[in-house]
C-alpha positions as semicolon CSV with decimal commas, in nm:
position;residue;x (nm);y (nm);z (nm)
1;M;2,724;13,186;16,961
2;S;2,529;13,025;16,719
3;S;2,215;12,793;16,826
4;S;1,925;12,641;16,653
5;F;1,664;12,856;16,836
6;F;1,711;13,151;16,612
7;T;1,854;13,060;16,265
8;L;1,755;13,169;15,886
9;P;1,494;13,008;15,675
10;T;1,664;12,740;15,434
11;S;1,594;13,012;15,116
12;Q;1,805;13,284;15,223
13;R;2,049;13,000;15,439
14;K;2,198;12,922;15,105
15;R;2,328;13,162;14,896
16;K;2,685;13,260;14,765
17;R;2,860;13,483;14,660
18;T;3,040;13,593;14,364
19;D;3,449;13,647;14,361
20;T;3,478;13,990;14,190
21;G;3,748;14,191;14,393
22;P;4,139;14,033;14,225
23;I;4,236;13,668;14,286
24;S;4,549;13,681;14,562
25;S;4,760;13,415;14,490
26;S;5,004;13,203;14,691
27;R;5,421;13,212;14,400
28;K;5,585;12,930;14,389
29;R;5,926;12,968;14,187
30;T;6,125;12,677;14,032
31;T;6,490;12,664;13,900
32;T;6,491;12,431;13,581
33;A;6,714;12,225;13,424
34;T;6,813;12,634;13,188
35;G;6,829;12,792;13,514
36;S;6,491;13,038;13,422
37;S;6,276;13,059;13,689
38;V;5,925;12,997;13,634
39;A;5,674;13,168;13,860
40;K;5,441;12,890;13,911
41;T;5,054;12,978;14,010
42;G;4,907;12,760;14,335
43;P;4,597;12,733;14,435
44;P;4,430;12,906;14,709
45;K;4,440;12,860;15,070
46;K;4,160;12,713;15,265
47;S;4,128;12,703;15,622
48;R;4,070;12,419;15,851
49;R;3,718;12,603;16,001
50;D;3,613;12,594;15,648
51;E;3,709;12,212;15,592
52;S;3,589;12,140;15,830
53;I;3,225;12,315;15,852
54;S;3,242;12,279;15,459
55;G;3,018;11,991;15,291
56;S;3,103;12,028;14,863
57;D;3,393;11,789;14,639
58;S;3,402;12,023;14,441
59;D;3,743;12,162;14,291
60;E;3,898;12,349;14,504
61;D;3,952;12,581;14,304
62;E;3,634;12,711;14,214
63;A;3,570;12,686;14,618
64;P;3,451;13,067;14,705
65;K;3,540;13,175;15,028
66;K;3,259;13,203;15,271
67;N;3,245;13,498;15,562
68;D;3,223;13,340;15,956
69;R;2,815;13,455;15,929
70;D;2,818;13,177;15,584
71;E;3,014;12,922;15,828
72;E;2,791;12,922;16,067
73;E;2,462;12,908;15,892
74;G;2,646;12,586;15,668
75;G;2,688;12,442;16,036
76;T;2,295;12,439;16,106
77;T;2,189;12,313;15,753
78;S;2,388;11,981;15,766
79;S;2,359;11,979;16,140
80;E;1,968;12,014;16,046
81;S;1,983;11,770;15,730
82;D;2,074;11,546;16,012
83;H;1,749;11,505;16,234
84;E;1,521;11,511;15,930
85;D;1,343;11,169;16,018
86;E;1,322;11,291;16,445
87;T;0,979;11,353;16,582
88;G;0,801;11,633;16,772
89;A;0,900;11,483;17,113
90;E;1,256;11,400;16,965
91;R;1,346;11,713;16,917
92;R;1,248;11,917;17,176
93;L;1,466;11,686;17,425
94;R;1,720;11,777;17,170
95;L;1,709;12,087;17,151
96;A;1,656;12,097;17,560
97;E;1,994;11,932;17,666
98;R;2,182;12,221;17,385
99;Y;2,006;12,411;17,669
100;L;2,137;12,302;17,915
101;A;2,436;12,199;17,756
102;N;2,511;12,609;17,720
103;I;2,418;12,706;18,021
104;K;2,728;12,466;18,140
105;G;2,950;12,611;17,875
106;E;2,890;12,997;17,989
107;V;2,906;12,947;18,357
108;D;3,243;12,696;18,312
109;E;3,359;13,008;18,103
110;T;3,301;13,187;18,509
111;G;3,464;12,959;18,679
112;F;3,269;12,733;18,872
113;D;3,259;12,336;18,900
114;A;3,026;12,117;18,740
115;E;2,929;12,049;19,146
116;E;2,793;12,412;19,205
117;I;2,616;12,395;18,872
118;D;2,424;12,122;18,930
119;R;2,340;12,233;19,292
120;D;2,265;12,574;19,280
121;L;2,252;12,718;18,943
122;I;2,098;12,542;18,702
123;A;1,905;12,331;18,967
124;E;1,761;12,573;19,226
125;R;1,745;12,868;19,050
126;L;1,467;12,633;18,812
127;K;1,297;12,527;19,166
128;E;1,282;12,862;19,277
129;D;1,142;13,077;18,969
130;V;0,811;12,768;18,927
131;A;0,841;12,829;19,361
132;E;0,794;13,162;19,372
133;T;0,514;13,238;19,050
134;K;0,282;12,952;19,183
135;G;0,379;13,202;19,539
136;R;0,487;12,836;19,708
137;L;0,713;12,890;20,044
138;Y;1,067;12,767;20,004
139;R;1,384;12,969;20,096
140;H;1,460;12,820;20,470
141;I;1,603;13,073;20,630
142;A;1,582;13,207;20,932
143;S;1,858;12,928;21,077
144;E;2,142;13,172;20,836
145;F;2,115;13,444;21,083
146;D;2,303;13,579;21,380
147;F;1,946;13,752;21,586
148;Q;2,208;13,751;21,904
149;G;2,544;13,933;21,784
150;T;2,280;14,207;21,589
151;T;2,356;14,575;21,618
152;K;2,045;14,879;21,729
153;T;2,019;15,196;21,703
154;H;1,688;15,422;21,801
155;F;1,560;15,734;21,652
156;R;1,308;15,993;21,689
157;A;1,249;16,354;21,647
158;D;1,058;16,529;21,906
159;T;0,672;16,314;21,801
160;L;0,437;16,149;22,080
161;S;0,430;15,778;22,030
162;T;0,488;15,577;21,665
163;T;0,208;15,445;21,541
164;S;0,342;15,296;21,227
165;I;0,611;15,246;20,952
166;A;0,698;15,119;20,630
167;T;1,042;15,076;20,438
168;C;1,145;15,135;20,089
169;P;1,551;15,057;20,075
170;P;1,725;15,313;20,183
171;Y;1,392;15,472;20,320
172;V;1,222;15,448;20,637
173;Y;0,924;15,645;20,695
174;T;0,738;15,709;20,999
175;V;0,409;15,841;21,134
176;S;0,296;15,907;21,446
177;K;0,008;16,029;21,714
178;D;0,031;16,385;21,643
179;L;0,032;16,403;21,285
180;Y;0,396;16,431;21,140
181;I;0,542;16,201;20,882
182;I;0,879;16,191;20,906
183;K;1,155;16,016;20,621
184;W;1,471;15,890;20,699
185;H;1,763;15,764;20,500
186;L;1,885;15,441;20,706
187;P;2,246;15,404;20,602
188;E;2,474;15,067;20,482
189;P;2,594;14,856;20,772
190;A;2,971;14,983;20,897
191;L;3,138;14,650;20,848
192;P;3,097;14,321;20,622
193;S;2,758;14,148;20,708
194;T;2,792;13,762;20,724
195;I;2,980;13,676;21,033
196;P;3,170;13,288;21,108
197;Q;2,929;13,063;21,270
198;K;3,128;13,055;21,556
199;T;3,184;13,357;21,656
200;K;2,999;13,574;21,962
201;K;3,126;13,873;21,969
202;P;2,863;14,190;21,873
203;P;2,983;14,429;21,618
204;P;3,029;14,722;21,681
205;L;2,782;15,060;21,624
206;R;2,652;15,097;21,291
207;R;2,605;15,457;21,134
208;R;2,370;15,694;21,215
209;P;2,005;15,722;21,037
210;T;1,940;16,086;20,899
211;K;1,638;16,243;20,902
212;L;1,535;16,381;20,614
213;I;1,230;16,529;20,483
214;T;0,950;16,653;20,777
215;T;0,621;16,769;20,769
216;R;0,283;16,720;21,057
217;G;-0,086;16,791;20,965
218;N;-0,315;17,024;21,139
219;T;-0,608;16,935;21,410
220;H;-0,691;17,293;21,375
221;R;-0,819;17,235;20,987
222;A;-1,044;16,951;21,044
223;N;-1,312;17,165;20,842
224;D;-1,102;17,266;20,566
225;P;-1,208;17,057;20,190
226;T;-0,936;17,214;20,034
227;Y;-0,607;17,086;20,295
228;K;-0,402;16,799;20,207
229;H;-0,236;16,677;20,485
230;H;-0,425;16,481;20,837
231;T;-0,613;16,659;21,027
232;A;-0,577;16,367;21,366
233;H;-0,359;16,094;21,466
234;I;-0,177;15,886;21,177
235;L;-0,271;15,596;21,220
236;T;-0,082;15,377;20,939
237;V;0,190;15,411;20,725
238;A;0,325;15,208;20,344
239;A;0,623;15,267;20,043
240;S;0,600;15,139;19,748
241;S;0,818;14,880;19,586
242;D;0,951;15,097;19,333
243;G;1,031;15,421;19,605
244;R;0,729;15,630;19,412
245;F;0,449;15,647;19,632
246;V;0,405;15,682;20,023
247;A;0,041;15,665;20,205
248;T;-0,140;15,733;20,485
249;G;-0,404;15,675;20,663
250;G;-0,518;15,862;21,005
251;A;-0,829;15,857;21,266
252;D;-0,869;16,182;21,006
253;K;-1,138;15,948;20,777
254;R;-0,822;16,057;20,577
255;L;-0,608;15,813;20,284
256;I;-0,323;16,095;20,141
257;I;-0,108;15,990;19,911
258;W;0,255;16,171;19,872
259;S;0,515;16,147;19,656
260;A;0,756;15,954;19,854
261;A;1,039;16,165;19,639
262;D;0,986;16,534;19,860
263;L;0,673;16,381;20,065
264;T;0,433;16,628;19,845
265;P;0,033;16,548;19,875
266;L;-0,023;16,442;19,544
267;R;-0,371;16,356;19,579
268;V;-0,589;16,328;19,878
269;F;-0,875;16,056;19,906
270;T;-1,229;16,105;20,127
271;Q;-1,392;15,748;20,047
272;H;-1,399;15,564;20,415
273;R;-1,632;15,664;20,648
274;D;-1,393;15,598;20,977
275;A;-1,006;15,592;21,113
276;V;-0,822;15,424;20,859
277;T;-0,675;15,198;21,049
278;S;-0,354;14,951;20,784
279;L;-0,228;15,035;20,412
280;A;-0,028;14,720;20,218
281;F;0,069;14,738;19,841
282;R;0,056;14,511;19,673
283;R;0,398;14,289;19,595
284;G;0,566;14,456;19,229
285;T;0,242;14,711;19,170
286;N;0,082;15,045;19,313
287;Q;-0,182;14,863;19,355
288;L;-0,336;14,957;19,760
289;Y;-0,518;14,848;19,975
290;S;-0,715;14,963;20,266
291;S;-0,899;14,872;20,606
292;S;-1,103;15,081;20,774
293;K;-1,302;15,115;21,120
294;D;-1,612;15,114;20,848
295;R;-1,560;14,739;20,794
296;T;-1,420;14,790;20,436
297;I;-1,166;14,750;20,251
298;K;-1,084;14,980;19,930
299;T;-0,847;14,949;19,671
300;W;-0,721;15,145;19,482
301;S;-0,440;15,236;19,197
302;L;-0,178;15,505;19,220
303;N;-0,059;15,482;18,828
304;E;-0,368;15,704;18,782
305;L;-0,433;15,800;19,201
306;A;-0,793;15,621;19,125
307;Y;-1,039;15,472;19,360
308;V;-1,133;15,108;19,200
309;E;-1,414;14,939;19,486
310;T;-1,509;14,824;19,803
311;L;-1,505;14,510;19,978
312;F;-1,726;14,424;20,221
313;G;-1,827;14,148;20,470
314;H;-1,696;14,205;20,803
315;Q;-1,862;14,232;21,073
316;D;-1,634;14,498;21,316
317;E;-1,377;14,694;21,258
318;V;-1,086;14,580;21,035
319;V;-0,832;14,643;21,181
320;D;-0,514;14,454;20,935
321;V;-0,470;14,413;20,544
322;A;-0,162;14,191;20,419
323;A;-0,100;14,126;20,109
324;L;0,157;13,971;19,895
325;A;0,213;13,895;19,424
326;Q;-0,142;13,733;19,306
327;E;-0,396;14,031;19,302
328;R;-0,574;13,927;19,619
329;C;-0,501;14,041;19,990
330;L;-0,597;13,941;20,348
331;S;-0,759;14,141;20,649
332;V;-0,870;14,032;21,026
333;G;-1,167;14,240;21,168
334;A;-1,099;14,227;21,535
335;R;-1,389;14,097;21,715
336;D;-1,600;13,953;21,522
337;R;-1,237;13,660;21,475
338;T;-1,212;13,612;21,115
339;V;-0,976;13,572;20,911
340;R;-1,124;13,684;20,529
341;L;-0,943;13,608;20,218
342;W;-1,053;13,790;19,915
343;K;-1,028;13,684;19,553
344;V;-1,041;14,017;19,409
345;V;-1,065;13,937;19,018
346;E;-1,337;13,701;19,113
347;E;-1,557;13,906;19,352
348;T;-1,553;13,578;19,568
349;Q;-1,442;13,609;19,939
350;L;-1,295;13,300;20,179
351;V;-1,398;13,281;20,520
352;F;-1,147;13,236;20,807
353;R;-1,307;13,136;21,168
354;G;-1,042;13,204;21,502
355;G;-1,173;13,168;21,805
356;G;-0,996;12,870;21,963
357;G;-0,708;12,878;22,153
358;E;-0,417;12,582;22,221
359;K;-0,509;12,219;22,188
360;K;-0,405;12,049;22,499
361;S;-0,155;11,819;22,426
362;R;-0,220;11,452;22,616
363;N;0,186;11,501;22,771
364;Q;0,056;11,848;22,913
365;G;0,082;11,806;23,326
366;K;0,126;12,137;23,553
367;D;0,373;12,342;23,352
368;A;0,161;12,337;23,139
369;R;0,057;12,766;23,095
370;A;-0,265;12,875;23,177
371;S;-0,482;12,959;22,837
372;F;-0,673;13,256;22,760
373;A;-1,013;13,342;22,518
374;E;-0,950;13,538;22,224
375;G;-1,110;13,759;22,211
376;S;-1,019;14,025;21,884
377;I;-0,755;13,876;21,598
378;D;-0,511;14,239;21,572
379;R;-0,262;14,087;21,320
380;V;-0,235;13,921;20,988
381;A;0,055;13,862;20,766
382;M;0,061;13,641;20,437
383;I;0,324;13,339;20,440
384;D;0,312;13,312;20,063
385;E;0,005;13,244;19,859
386;E;-0,134;13,035;20,074
387;M;-0,095;13,025;20,437
388;F;-0,134;13,307;20,609
389;V;-0,005;13,378;21,047
390;T;-0,191;13,618;21,249
391;G;-0,160;13,822;21,616
392;A;-0,477;13,743;21,881
393;D;-0,492;13,973;22,216
394;N;-0,487;13,639;22,416
395;G;-0,089;13,612;22,324
396;S;-0,078;13,310;22,029
397;L;0,035;13,252;21,739
398;S;-0,206;13,113;21,465
399;L;-0,078;12,983;21,182
400;W;-0,402;12,876;20,914
401;T;-0,332;12,750;20,477
402;M;-0,597;12,851;20,205
403;H;-0,753;12,489;20,310
404;K;-0,904;12,474;20,673
405;K;-1,102;12,723;20,841
406;K;-0,955;12,688;21,118
407;P;-0,614;12,759;21,214
408;V;-0,357;12,482;21,140
409;F;-0,167;12,531;21,491
410;T;-0,174;12,804;21,686
411;L;0,077;12,919;21,971
412;S;0,007;13,042;22,294
413;L;0,124;13,307;22,540
414;A;0,380;13,364;22,263
415;H;0,477;13,739;22,442
416;G;0,390;13,590;22,833
417;L;0,208;13,755;23,089
418;D;0,152;14,103;23,245
419;P;0,255;14,074;23,630
420;A;-0,047;14,071;23,835
421;L;-0,236;14,384;23,934
422;K;-0,354;14,549;24,246
423;P;-0,645;14,522;24,387
424;E;-0,754;14,862;24,370
425;E;-0,618;14,865;23,958
426;A;-0,848;14,538;23,884
427;Y;-1,133;14,617;24,092
428;A;-1,430;14,818;24,069
429;E;-1,411;14,834;24,478
430;Q;-1,330;15,141;24,677
431;N;-1,104;14,892;24,913
432;P;-1,106;14,568;24,768
433;D;-1,002;14,242;24,964
434;P;-0,582;14,250;24,962
435;K;-0,704;13,872;24,935
436;V;-0,820;13,803;24,603
437;P;-0,622;13,724;24,332
438;S;-0,593;13,958;24,030
439;P;-0,505;13,692;23,724
440;P;-0,282;13,781;23,527
441;Q;-0,326;13,908;23,220
442;P;-0,203;13,801;22,783
443;R;0,055;14,058;22,636
444;W;-0,109;14,082;22,268
445;I;0,044;14,074;21,979
446;T;0,108;14,411;21,801
447;A;0,291;14,356;21,575
448;L;0,325;14,092;21,282
449;A;0,560;14,102;21,002
450;T;0,666;13,828;20,775
451;V;1,040;13,778;20,518
452;P;0,758;13,648;20,234
453;Y;0,802;13,302;20,090
454;S;1,040;13,226;20,307
455;D;1,034;13,023;20,718
456;L;1,081;13,373;20,933
457;I;0,826;13,541;21,167
458;V;0,914;13,809;21,433
459;S;0,622;13,981;21,646
460;G;0,564;14,252;21,862
461;S;0,429;14,363;22,201
462;W;0,545;14,574;22,551
463;D;0,725;14,285;22,611
464;G;1,002;14,490;22,565
465;W;1,218;14,215;22,279
466;I;1,199;14,146;21,878
467;R;1,072;13,760;21,883
468;V;1,152;13,526;21,536
469;W;0,916;13,254;21,474
470;K;0,990;13,013;21,213
471;V;0,742;12,780;21,025
472;S;0,844;12,409;21,063
473;A;0,973;12,155;20,795
474;D;0,644;12,010;20,723
475;K;0,432;12,345;20,753
476;R;0,194;12,274;21,065
477;R;0,403;12,414;21,403
478;I;0,539;12,778;21,500
479;E;0,843;12,723;21,593
480;A;1,008;12,938;21,803
481;V;1,399;13,021;21,651
482;G;1,501;13,329;22,002
483;T;1,458;13,649;22,063
484;V;1,628;13,966;21,836
485;G;1,921;14,079;22,037
486;R;1,978;13,831;22,331
487;A;1,989;13,391;22,250
488;Q;1,692;13,183;22,397
489;G;1,641;13,158;22,755
490;A;1,855;13,399;22,817
491;E;1,962;13,487;23,248
492;S;2,238;13,789;23,165
493;G;2,172;14,114;23,010
494;P;2,052;14,072;22,640
495;H;2,304;14,100;22,429
496;V;2,285;14,332;22,218
497;V;2,484;14,708;22,129
498;V;2,284;15,010;22,212
499;E;2,268;15,333;22,043
500;D;2,073;15,589;22,083
501;V;2,007;15,814;21,805
502;I;1,869;16,135;21,865
503;D;1,749;16,409;21,631
504;E;1,989;16,704;21,668
505;E;1,712;17,043;21,698
506;Q;1,639;16,819;22,080
507;Q;1,899;16,857;22,345
508;E;1,740;16,750;22,573
509;V;1,695;16,358;22,674
510;A;1,440;16,197;22,842
511;D;1,536;16,044;23,175
512;G;1,622;15,714;23,123
513;D;1,750;15,799;22,739
514;D;2,120;15,842;22,823
515;R;2,212;15,480;22,994
516;P;2,205;15,185;22,829
517;V;1,912;14,897;22,869
518;K;2,016;14,750;23,247
519;E;1,681;14,496;23,273
520;E;1,657;14,259;23,019
521;Q;1,444;14,460;22,672
522;A;1,581;14,591;22,356
523;V;1,338;14,763;22,250
524;R;1,152;15,005;22,560
525;G;0,758;15,056;22,528
526;V;0,490;14,971;22,278
527;I;0,647;14,780;21,982
528;N;0,319;14,929;21,724
529;D;0,462;14,859;21,364
530;I;0,784;14,660;21,244
531;S;0,863;14,617;20,913
532;I;1,112;14,385;20,768
533;F;1,376;14,334;20,449
534;E;1,666;14,171;20,316
535;R;1,990;14,338;20,270
536;G;2,166;14,224;19,921
537;E;1,987;13,955;19,673
538;R;1,838;13,781;19,868
539;G;1,973;13,792;20,187
540;K;2,320;13,762;20,198
541;D;2,384;14,032;20,336
542;G;2,184;14,004;20,571
543;L;1,841;14,177;20,749
544;C;1,693;14,538;20,912
545;I;1,407;14,516;21,147
546;V;1,302;14,819;21,193
547;A;1,046;14,862;21,428
548;A;0,746;15,148;21,491
549;V;0,815;15,216;21,904
550;G;0,584;15,380;22,173
551;T;0,466;15,452;22,477
552;E;0,104;15,446;22,383
553;H;-0,087;15,104;22,177
554;R;-0,161;15,292;21,871
555;F;-0,532;15,271;21,904
556;G;-0,568;15,396;22,197
557;R;-0,458;15,459;22,553
558;W;-0,536;15,230;22,735
559;K;-0,196;15,071;22,832
560;K;0,126;15,294;22,953
561;V;0,421;15,113;22,913
562;Q;0,756;15,282;23,052
563;G;0,988;15,388;22,734
564;K;1,064;15,629;22,502
565;N;0,900;15,745;22,121
566;G;1,070;15,660;21,774
567;A;1,138;15,384;21,613
568;V;1,428;15,043;21,714
569;A;1,693;14,974;21,395
570;F;1,817;14,594;21,439
571;E;2,117;14,543;21,161
572;I;2,144;14,159;21,161
573;R;2,421;13,943;21,009
574;K;2,420;13,661;20,846
575;I;2,646;13,353;20,962
576;I;2,841;13,167;20,742
577;S;2,871;12,852;20,796
């Protein structure tokens, strides 16, 4: 297909080729009056394509034969000669129309109709490309997935509480308090990942994940500077998108870079002066951000395995960090109740201050939920380059934009309240007054994740459920979608298929692990971390949510919850409308 975008100069375009070989002519024999036959030589025939392209008035006998390239070049010359007097703007318009016509012609060859071309293959594709380049929310997918009929698989090894989890499909990486780093292979769903919209039957059991590689640190080698592993609790893990690197950070102040293929240590960084609490890769690159209890964020380049710089500003421990495609990151400072946006290139920062509660509505009455003061901002996740969401210790989810220093919307008690404590547990007296009730306490937001550039948000706590939220169409509110494995407001047991996958080395099964979930809980324990990724291109084959679960919070032992240590994977299928 010729195009005016790729043409040769005119000097090279107008050329002729002499005919050196014999001319094949067609001979016609006619009979004369004397009966002798005379051979009559006719002129060489010319193809219809030559006749349609050629603009010469010369005799056909003298016209040289052209090959296909000469024909196309001749057509381009004649077409350009027709537009010699057009302006630059008219030329750009003409070329743009030709470009769109070529796209439509190419798509017509594949068998799509005009409606699909106009709606999806041209306009939508261009809009999505521009929106993702500018880092804006452009995908509204929260209503496209069936969060009720999910498939759940619990996989674990003989470890203490799992503190963090990272995914680089099809691999999952988990870390725990007893210094284990485990690489798992997460198989594809056993059945198609899309279901009819009205189907309510849950899918059958999925295949079990496979443990590939295990490595463990040693607490007795804390004073050995040459030891290339962790010597205290591992608190966080992150995996690069290209599948080359895995990074871990722990309470031993170490940041260790591993080869993702075989989990061999590549480099140990000791620049942090306190525990490394969170890690985040810049989307599509090997640039890494790390946060620490030393109140700093550090930037690393893993292509060179080198330290880059340190970012200062927080007044308390930095407990979480998040990043997307642009060279900037977000961090939360726990009890300084600030969120800071670090513009690495400009060497500037924006400070967003929390500490507020949900605004009281005029229509609130007796059913209004109690509000609790925000003491610490513990989690942050980026929706796009201009919006983000945070979770706090008072159970609130807050929606922020880069243009306002205060949250646009705050949702209180996202995961509900814990039951009231007994008097002897709530008060320090030896014989507390049983008539003085202890107030119920909110459940913290212990895990938070988003699907980048979409309206989908997932959060976790210790209430037994991963809850799904979405950003409203006007980008001013957070709205509830439901819970993974149960319809919102359901009173019956969990609508979820349960399959507990236990490491084959473990023959002993903990109490309760061999029984299906009897109470309304899909996840038993504290959800310390969540990772979410899309199956197929732009989630056409569904979603996969994996959560790190433990009986303790990742930072301490002040909260004990009945459950089991390990990880949980949910396969969520897309609804066919």
